[in-house]
Amino acid sequence: MTQTTEATAVDLTPPSPRRGRIHRAWFVAAVAFVTILGAAAFRSLPGLLIDPLHQEFGWSRGTIAAAVSVNLALYGLTAPFAAALMDRFGIRRVVAVALVLIALGSGLTVWMTAAWQLLLCWGLLVGLGTGSMALAFAATVTNRWFTERRGLVTGILTAASASGQLVFLPVMALMVDAGDWRPAAVTVALAALAVVPFVWLLLRDHPADVGLRPYGATEFVPKPAPVPGAARRAVRVLFSAARTGPFWLLAGTFAICGASTNGLIQTHFVPAAHDHGMPVPAAASLLAVIGVFDVLGTIASGWLTDRFEPRRLLAVYYALRGISLLFLPMLLFPTIHLPMIFFIVFYGLDWVATVPPTIALCREQYGDDSAIVFGWVLASHQVGAALVAFLGGVARDVFGSYDIVWWASGALCAAAALMALVIRRPAARTAGALQGS
């Protein structure tokens, strides 16, 4: 009887791709990569515009940094709701709307004349758009389309953000250095719009939509029914996760991750280097090199996460990052020299290498809700980034340099390494225990 039932199930189940053919999951991952890459372009622009906006409009660096803070905070706070919306309306619709928001916000900045317009366009619209395509999007794609190679795919999709920085940053730096920042904003808007057709035509919400099993799965997985009440579910998952200790440790470490990357280096490295006499295109090129090595480091981190204990990986990543930040004030000069190149390579390899092990720990702790939980953890990442983006600008206005910000961030990274080591494993490691309640 059992054999007959299994045979019937096989007959009714769409077959997996024949051996030798590339599984559709890899094409979905490729479209997701290009999508995240397109959204990353605007997030690489703020550090280039602090000085030009200060010179053109007379706004303080703290005011400009406040708009960056709104953008970064919304990037994180939108993510858990976007993950729930993807469960309700599908990945394709949510991502297409997000790309349009990014293009709209970026394009409208060329007509702004007041600081509140910067907050609206740069902060609100682009923050909502990028937040809807944040790393929770990568986690959703990975969880739905893959049962094997999840760490590797997570690393690849995370690297897309760095690749966007790599592709757009040098070009935009040249545009800004030529005397006008507006062409750079228009370039970002057009890049985001260009990705929309690829998303609509090629991205699919679930393997069952095309009659396939997830990559590496031995059984066909039916597409789950749409989940109503996306906002309620996101909040409910937050309250449930917030009653556990690992959530706060993951949120705390990831807040420090955001503070020491998006909030600090991505926002303030170019103006800090320019303070020491380095030309803006040269400083932007160094950030682009960070993007190159970030791709390598994140993919390698995904590979390592499939093989080693993610807690220990996180501790090593944060410790090395903190040490490198303590040395940065001694490396800033008008010209690029070998120690600075070593810092850039080292920091690039560590930039978001923290993402694959963090997602793996969320999956280990929270099972089917892991994408939404990671969305909230990502929110803490961006809150940390927003705080340091704002405080870094204020520190520059008050002290005349960024040195105190580098040192404080290095100390925070040391604390994050210790926090990662004390994250406990779930009490029961079986699938049933993880999904039981």
mmCIF file with all atom_site columns, C-alpha atoms in Angstrom, residues 263-408:
data_model
loop_
_atom_site.group_PDB
_atom_site.id
_atom_site.type_symbol
_atom_site.label_atom_id
_atom_site.label_alt_id
_atom_site.label_comp_id
_atom_site.label_asym_id
_atom_site.label_entity_id
_atom_site.label_seq_id
_atom_site.pdbx_PDB_ins_code
_atom_site.Cartn_x
_atom_site.Cartn_y
_atom_site.Cartn_z
_atom_site.occupancy
_atom_site.B_iso_or_equiv
_atom_site.pdbx_formal_charge
_atom_site.auth_seq_id
_atom_site.auth_comp_id
_atom_site.auth_asym_id
_atom_site.auth_atom_id
_atom_site.pdbx_PDB_model_num
ATOM 1   C CA . GLY A 1 263 ? 26.589 54.086 8.950  1.00 0.00 ? 263 GLY A CA 1
ATOM 2   C CA . LEU A 1 264 ? 30.320 54.664 9.253  1.00 0.00 ? 264 LEU A CA 1
ATOM 3   C CA . ILE A 1 265 ? 32.429 53.686 6.257  1.00 0.00 ? 265 ILE A CA 1
ATOM 4   C CA . GLN A 1 266 ? 29.870 53.954 3.458  1.00 0.00 ? 266 GLN A CA 1
ATOM 5   C CA . THR A 1 267 ? 28.557 57.314 4.676  1.00 0.00 ? 267 THR A CA 1
ATOM 6   C CA . HIS A 1 268 ? 31.650 59.020 6.090  1.00 0.00 ? 268 HIS A CA 1
ATOM 7   C CA . PHE A 1 269 ? 34.759 57.467 4.562  1.00 0.00 ? 269 PHE A CA 1
ATOM 8   C CA . VAL A 1 270 ? 34.787 59.694 1.463  1.00 0.00 ? 270 VAL A CA 1
ATOM 9   C CA . PRO A 1 271 ? 34.351 63.010 3.343  1.00 0.00 ? 271 PRO A CA 1
ATOM 10  C CA . ALA A 1 272 ? 36.841 61.857 5.999  1.00 0.00 ? 272 ALA A CA 1
ATOM 11  C CA . ALA A 1 273 ? 39.447 61.022 3.364  1.00 0.00 ? 273 ALA A CA 1
ATOM 12  C CA . HIS A 1 274 ? 38.709 64.340 1.650  1.00 0.00 ? 274 HIS A CA 1
ATOM 13  C CA . ASP A 1 275 ? 39.376 66.105 4.975  1.00 0.00 ? 275 ASP A CA 1
ATOM 14  C CA . HIS A 1 276 ? 42.919 64.725 4.743  1.00 0.00 ? 276 HIS A CA 1
ATOM 15  C CA . GLY A 1 277 ? 43.388 66.024 1.196  1.00 0.00 ? 277 GLY A CA 1
ATOM 16  C CA . MET A 1 278 ? 42.440 62.922 -0.799 1.00 0.00 ? 278 MET A CA 1
ATOM 17  C CA . PRO A 1 279 ? 40.467 63.707 -3.997 1.00 0.00 ? 279 PRO A CA 1
ATOM 18  C CA . VAL A 1 280 ? 36.846 62.530 -3.978 1.00 0.00 ? 280 VAL A CA 1
ATOM 19  C CA . PRO A 1 281 ? 37.236 60.177 -7.011 1.00 0.00 ? 281 PRO A CA 1
ATOM 20  C CA . ALA A 1 282 ? 40.248 58.517 -5.347 1.00 0.00 ? 282 ALA A CA 1
ATOM 21  C CA . ALA A 1 283 ? 38.363 57.996 -2.070 1.00 0.00 ? 283 ALA A CA 1
ATOM 22  C CA . ALA A 1 284 ? 35.321 56.698 -3.952 1.00 0.00 ? 284 ALA A CA 1
ATOM 23  C CA . SER A 1 285 ? 37.537 54.279 -5.855 1.00 0.00 ? 285 SER A CA 1
ATOM 24  C CA . LEU A 1 286 ? 38.741 52.874 -2.534 1.00 0.00 ? 286 LEU A CA 1
ATOM 25  C CA . LEU A 1 287 ? 35.115 52.260 -1.535 1.00 0.00 ? 287 LEU A CA 1
ATOM 26  C CA . ALA A 1 288 ? 34.618 50.523 -4.878 1.00 0.00 ? 288 ALA A CA 1
ATOM 27  C CA . VAL A 1 289 ? 37.578 48.265 -4.084 1.00 0.00 ? 289 VAL A CA 1
ATOM 28  C CA . ILE A 1 290 ? 35.849 47.428 -0.798 1.00 0.00 ? 290 ILE A CA 1
ATOM 29  C CA . GLY A 1 291 ? 32.952 46.358 -3.005 1.00 0.00 ? 291 GLY A CA 1
ATOM 30  C CA . VAL A 1 292 ? 35.198 44.030 -5.009 1.00 0.00 ? 292 VAL A CA 1
ATOM 31  C CA . PHE A 1 293 ? 36.528 42.233 -1.979 1.00 0.00 ? 293 PHE A CA 1
ATOM 32  C CA . ASP A 1 294 ? 33.156 42.296 -0.260 1.00 0.00 ? 294 ASP A CA 1
ATOM 33  C CA . VAL A 1 295 ? 31.830 40.082 -3.066 1.00 0.00 ? 295 VAL A CA 1
ATOM 34  C CA . LEU A 1 296 ? 34.646 37.610 -2.475 1.00 0.00 ? 296 LEU A CA 1
ATOM 35  C CA . GLY A 1 297 ? 34.377 37.770 1.307  1.00 0.00 ? 297 GLY A CA 1
ATOM 36  C CA . THR A 1 298 ? 30.613 37.350 1.440  1.00 0.00 ? 298 THR A CA 1
ATOM 37  C CA . ILE A 1 299 ? 30.520 34.418 -0.962 1.00 0.00 ? 299 ILE A CA 1
ATOM 38  C CA . ALA A 1 300 ? 33.360 32.805 0.976  1.00 0.00 ? 300 ALA A CA 1
ATOM 39  C CA . SER A 1 301 ? 31.464 33.445 4.204  1.00 0.00 ? 301 SER A CA 1
ATOM 40  C CA . GLY A 1 302 ? 28.422 31.687 2.754  1.00 0.00 ? 302 GLY A CA 1
ATOM 41  C CA . TRP A 1 303 ? 30.602 28.701 1.841  1.00 0.00 ? 303 TRP A CA 1
ATOM 42  C CA . LEU A 1 304 ? 32.093 28.666 5.349  1.00 0.00 ? 304 LEU A CA 1
ATOM 43  C CA . THR A 1 305 ? 28.641 28.941 6.947  1.00 0.00 ? 305 THR A CA 1
ATOM 44  C CA . ASP A 1 306 ? 27.632 25.681 5.245  1.00 0.00 ? 306 ASP A CA 1
ATOM 45  C CA . ARG A 1 307 ? 30.605 23.986 6.933  1.00 0.00 ? 307 ARG A CA 1
ATOM 46  C CA . PHE A 1 308 ? 31.453 25.687 10.249 1.00 0.00 ? 308 PHE A CA 1
ATOM 47  C CA . GLU A 1 309 ? 29.744 26.924 13.410 1.00 0.00 ? 309 GLU A CA 1
ATOM 48  C CA . PRO A 1 310 ? 28.191 30.348 12.553 1.00 0.00 ? 310 PRO A CA 1
ATOM 49  C CA . ARG A 1 311 ? 28.661 31.743 16.101 1.00 0.00 ? 311 ARG A CA 1
ATOM 50  C CA . ARG A 1 312 ? 32.420 31.351 15.887 1.00 0.00 ? 312 ARG A CA 1
ATOM 51  C CA . LEU A 1 313 ? 32.495 32.823 12.409 1.00 0.00 ? 313 LEU A CA 1
ATOM 52  C CA . LEU A 1 314 ? 30.646 35.920 13.647 1.00 0.00 ? 314 LEU A CA 1
ATOM 53  C CA . ALA A 1 315 ? 33.019 36.349 16.577 1.00 0.00 ? 315 ALA A CA 1
ATOM 54  C CA . VAL A 1 316 ? 36.056 36.220 14.279 1.00 0.00 ? 316 VAL A CA 1
ATOM 55  C CA . TYR A 1 317 ? 34.514 38.648 11.762 1.00 0.00 ? 317 TYR A CA 1
ATOM 56  C CA . TYR A 1 318 ? 33.626 41.278 14.377 1.00 0.00 ? 318 TYR A CA 1
ATOM 57  C CA . ALA A 1 319 ? 36.943 41.005 16.202 1.00 0.00 ? 319 ALA A CA 1
ATOM 58  C CA . LEU A 1 320 ? 38.955 41.533 13.011 1.00 0.00 ? 320 LEU A CA 1
ATOM 59  C CA . ARG A 1 321 ? 36.750 44.434 11.948 1.00 0.00 ? 321 ARG A CA 1
ATOM 60  C CA . GLY A 1 322 ? 37.199 46.185 15.288 1.00 0.00 ? 322 GLY A CA 1
ATOM 61  C CA . ILE A 1 323 ? 40.981 45.875 15.143 1.00 0.00 ? 323 ILE A CA 1
ATOM 62  C CA . SER A 1 324 ? 41.107 47.322 11.629 1.00 0.00 ? 324 SER A CA 1
ATOM 63  C CA . LEU A 1 325 ? 38.999 50.371 12.605 1.00 0.00 ? 325 LEU A CA 1
ATOM 64  C CA . LEU A 1 326 ? 41.362 51.268 15.439 1.00 0.00 ? 326 LEU A CA 1
ATOM 65  C CA . PHE A 1 327 ? 44.171 51.679 12.893 1.00 0.00 ? 327 PHE A CA 1
ATOM 66  C CA . LEU A 1 328 ? 42.211 53.677 10.301 1.00 0.00 ? 328 LEU A CA 1
ATOM 67  C CA . PRO A 1 329 ? 42.908 57.225 11.662 1.00 0.00 ? 329 PRO A CA 1
ATOM 68  C CA . MET A 1 330 ? 46.637 56.578 11.175 1.00 0.00 ? 330 MET A CA 1
ATOM 69  C CA . LEU A 1 331 ? 46.134 55.593 7.515  1.00 0.00 ? 331 LEU A CA 1
ATOM 70  C CA . LEU A 1 332 ? 44.353 58.656 6.092  1.00 0.00 ? 332 LEU A CA 1
ATOM 71  C CA . PHE A 1 333 ? 46.656 60.738 3.857  1.00 0.00 ? 333 PHE A CA 1
ATOM 72  C CA . PRO A 1 334 ? 46.268 62.854 0.684  1.00 0.00 ? 334 PRO A CA 1
ATOM 73  C CA . THR A 1 335 ? 47.533 59.968 -1.430 1.00 0.00 ? 335 THR A CA 1
ATOM 74  C CA . ILE A 1 336 ? 46.767 56.261 -1.552 1.00 0.00 ? 336 ILE A CA 1
ATOM 75  C CA . HIS A 1 337 ? 49.533 54.164 -0.001 1.00 0.00 ? 337 HIS A CA 1
ATOM 76  C CA . LEU A 1 338 ? 50.126 50.484 0.701  1.00 0.00 ? 338 LEU A CA 1
ATOM 77  C CA . PRO A 1 339 ? 48.824 50.353 4.320  1.00 0.00 ? 339 PRO A CA 1
ATOM 78  C CA . MET A 1 340 ? 45.556 51.984 3.186  1.00 0.00 ? 340 MET A CA 1
ATOM 79  C CA . ILE A 1 341 ? 45.185 49.427 0.389  1.00 0.00 ? 341 ILE A CA 1
ATOM 80  C CA . PHE A 1 342 ? 45.732 46.655 2.932  1.00 0.00 ? 342 PHE A CA 1
ATOM 81  C CA . PHE A 1 343 ? 42.985 48.160 5.140  1.00 0.00 ? 343 PHE A CA 1
ATOM 82  C CA . ILE A 1 344 ? 40.582 48.415 2.203  1.00 0.00 ? 344 ILE A CA 1
ATOM 83  C CA . VAL A 1 345 ? 41.148 44.790 1.170  1.00 0.00 ? 345 VAL A CA 1
ATOM 84  C CA . PHE A 1 346 ? 40.889 43.579 4.757  1.00 0.00 ? 346 PHE A CA 1
ATOM 85  C CA . TYR A 1 347 ? 37.723 45.585 5.476  1.00 0.00 ? 347 TYR A CA 1
ATOM 86  C CA . GLY A 1 348 ? 36.171 44.590 2.193  1.00 0.00 ? 348 GLY A CA 1
ATOM 87  C CA . LEU A 1 349 ? 36.523 40.892 2.929  1.00 0.00 ? 349 LEU A CA 1
ATOM 88  C CA . ASP A 1 350 ? 34.772 41.471 6.268  1.00 0.00 ? 350 ASP A CA 1
ATOM 89  C CA . TRP A 1 351 ? 32.165 44.025 5.122  1.00 0.00 ? 351 TRP A CA 1
ATOM 90  C CA . VAL A 1 352 ? 28.963 41.933 5.188  1.00 0.00 ? 352 VAL A CA 1
ATOM 91  C CA . ALA A 1 353 ? 30.525 38.535 5.715  1.00 0.00 ? 353 ALA A CA 1
ATOM 92  C CA . THR A 1 354 ? 28.390 38.603 8.872  1.00 0.00 ? 354 THR A CA 1
ATOM 93  C CA . VAL A 1 355 ? 25.149 38.138 6.911  1.00 0.00 ? 355 VAL A CA 1
ATOM 94  C CA . PRO A 1 356 ? 25.271 34.411 5.976  1.00 0.00 ? 356 PRO A CA 1
ATOM 95  C CA . PRO A 1 357 ? 25.998 33.211 9.542  1.00 0.00 ? 357 PRO A CA 1
ATOM 96  C CA . THR A 1 358 ? 23.394 35.617 10.955 1.00 0.00 ? 358 THR A CA 1
ATOM 97  C CA . ILE A 1 359 ? 20.720 34.288 8.581  1.00 0.00 ? 359 ILE A CA 1
ATOM 98  C CA . ALA A 1 360 ? 21.807 30.731 9.405  1.00 0.00 ? 360 ALA A CA 1
ATOM 99  C CA . LEU A 1 361 ? 21.363 31.423 13.132 1.00 0.00 ? 361 LEU A CA 1
ATOM 100 C CA . CYS A 1 362 ? 17.911 32.940 12.519 1.00 0.00 ? 362 CYS A CA 1
ATOM 101 C CA . ARG A 1 363 ? 16.932 29.853 10.536 1.00 0.00 ? 363 ARG A CA 1
ATOM 102 C CA . GLU A 1 364 ? 18.285 27.587 13.270 1.00 0.00 ? 364 GLU A CA 1
ATOM 103 C CA . GLN A 1 365 ? 16.452 29.429 16.034 1.00 0.00 ? 365 GLN A CA 1
ATOM 104 C CA . TYR A 1 366 ? 13.144 30.400 14.399 1.00 0.00 ? 366 TYR A CA 1
ATOM 105 C CA . GLY A 1 367 ? 12.397 27.950 11.564 1.00 0.00 ? 367 GLY A CA 1
ATOM 106 C CA . ASP A 1 368 ? 9.604  29.019 9.193  1.00 0.00 ? 368 ASP A CA 1
ATOM 107 C CA . ASP A 1 369 ? 9.497  32.526 10.663 1.00 0.00 ? 369 ASP A CA 1
ATOM 108 C CA . SER A 1 370 ? 13.219 33.045 10.114 1.00 0.00 ? 370 SER A CA 1
ATOM 109 C CA . ALA A 1 371 ? 12.890 35.419 7.138  1.00 0.00 ? 371 ALA A CA 1
ATOM 110 C CA . ILE A 1 372 ? 10.643 37.777 9.123  1.00 0.00 ? 372 ILE A CA 1
ATOM 111 C CA . VAL A 1 373 ? 12.837 37.461 12.233 1.00 0.00 ? 373 VAL A CA 1
ATOM 112 C CA . PHE A 1 374 ? 15.856 38.290 10.106 1.00 0.00 ? 374 PHE A CA 1
ATOM 113 C CA . GLY A 1 375 ? 13.928 41.286 8.807  1.00 0.00 ? 375 GLY A CA 1
ATOM 114 C CA . TRP A 1 376 ? 13.673 42.582 12.377 1.00 0.00 ? 376 TRP A CA 1
ATOM 115 C CA . VAL A 1 377 ? 17.331 41.772 13.013 1.00 0.00 ? 377 VAL A CA 1
ATOM 116 C CA . LEU A 1 378 ? 18.124 43.715 9.841  1.00 0.00 ? 378 LEU A CA 1
ATOM 117 C CA . ALA A 1 379 ? 16.044 46.585 11.227 1.00 0.00 ? 379 ALA A CA 1
ATOM 118 C CA . SER A 1 380 ? 18.434 46.731 14.179 1.00 0.00 ? 380 SER A CA 1
ATOM 119 C CA . HIS A 1 381 ? 21.327 46.728 11.675 1.00 0.00 ? 381 HIS A CA 1
ATOM 120 C CA . GLN A 1 382 ? 19.925 49.820 10.016 1.00 0.00 ? 382 GLN A CA 1
ATOM 121 C CA . VAL A 1 383 ? 19.032 51.559 13.274 1.00 0.00 ? 383 VAL A CA 1
ATOM 122 C CA . GLY A 1 384 ? 22.677 51.154 14.266 1.00 0.00 ? 384 GLY A CA 1
ATOM 123 C CA . ALA A 1 385 ? 23.725 52.459 10.855 1.00 0.00 ? 385 ALA A CA 1
ATOM 124 C CA . ALA A 1 386 ? 21.341 55.415 11.129 1.00 0.00 ? 386 ALA A CA 1
ATOM 125 C CA . LEU A 1 387 ? 22.629 56.401 14.562 1.00 0.00 ? 387 LEU A CA 1
ATOM 126 C CA . VAL A 1 388 ? 26.266 56.373 13.498 1.00 0.00 ? 388 VAL A CA 1
ATOM 127 C CA . ALA A 1 389 ? 25.529 58.109 10.186 1.00 0.00 ? 389 ALA A CA 1
ATOM 128 C CA . PHE A 1 390 ? 23.926 60.969 12.126 1.00 0.00 ? 390 PHE A CA 1
ATOM 129 C CA . LEU A 1 391 ? 26.356 61.005 15.059 1.00 0.00 ? 391 LEU A CA 1
ATOM 130 C CA . GLY A 1 392 ? 29.314 60.813 12.680 1.00 0.00 ? 392 GLY A CA 1
ATOM 131 C CA . GLY A 1 393 ? 28.160 63.987 10.940 1.00 0.00 ? 393 GLY A CA 1
ATOM 132 C CA . VAL A 1 394 ? 27.587 65.707 14.278 1.00 0.00 ? 394 VAL A CA 1
ATOM 133 C CA . ALA A 1 395 ? 31.018 64.597 15.531 1.00 0.00 ? 395 ALA A CA 1
ATOM 134 C CA . ARG A 1 396 ? 32.636 66.059 12.422 1.00 0.00 ? 396 ARG A CA 1
ATOM 135 C CA . ASP A 1 397 ? 30.834 69.379 12.995 1.00 0.00 ? 397 ASP A CA 1
ATOM 136 C CA . VAL A 1 398 ? 31.780 69.474 16.701 1.00 0.00 ? 398 VAL A CA 1
ATOM 137 C CA . PHE A 1 399 ? 35.323 68.040 16.791 1.00 0.00 ? 399 PHE A CA 1
ATOM 138 C CA . GLY A 1 400 ? 36.500 68.838 13.273 1.00 0.00 ? 400 GLY A CA 1
ATOM 139 C CA . SER A 1 401 ? 37.485 65.212 12.570 1.00 0.00 ? 401 SER A CA 1
ATOM 140 C CA . TYR A 1 402 ? 36.138 61.662 12.564 1.00 0.00 ? 402 TYR A CA 1
ATOM 141 C CA . ASP A 1 403 ? 38.799 60.094 14.798 1.00 0.00 ? 403 ASP A CA 1
ATOM 142 C CA . ILE A 1 404 ? 36.572 59.557 17.834 1.00 0.00 ? 404 ILE A CA 1
ATOM 143 C CA . VAL A 1 405 ? 33.977 57.808 15.642 1.00 0.00 ? 405 VAL A CA 1
ATOM 144 C CA . TRP A 1 406 ? 36.529 55.292 14.298 1.00 0.00 ? 406 TRP A CA 1
ATOM 145 C CA . TRP A 1 407 ? 37.742 54.422 17.804 1.00 0.00 ? 407 TRP A CA 1
ATOM 146 C CA . ALA A 1 408 ? 34.254 54.094 19.295 1.00 0.00 ? 408 ALA A CA 1
#
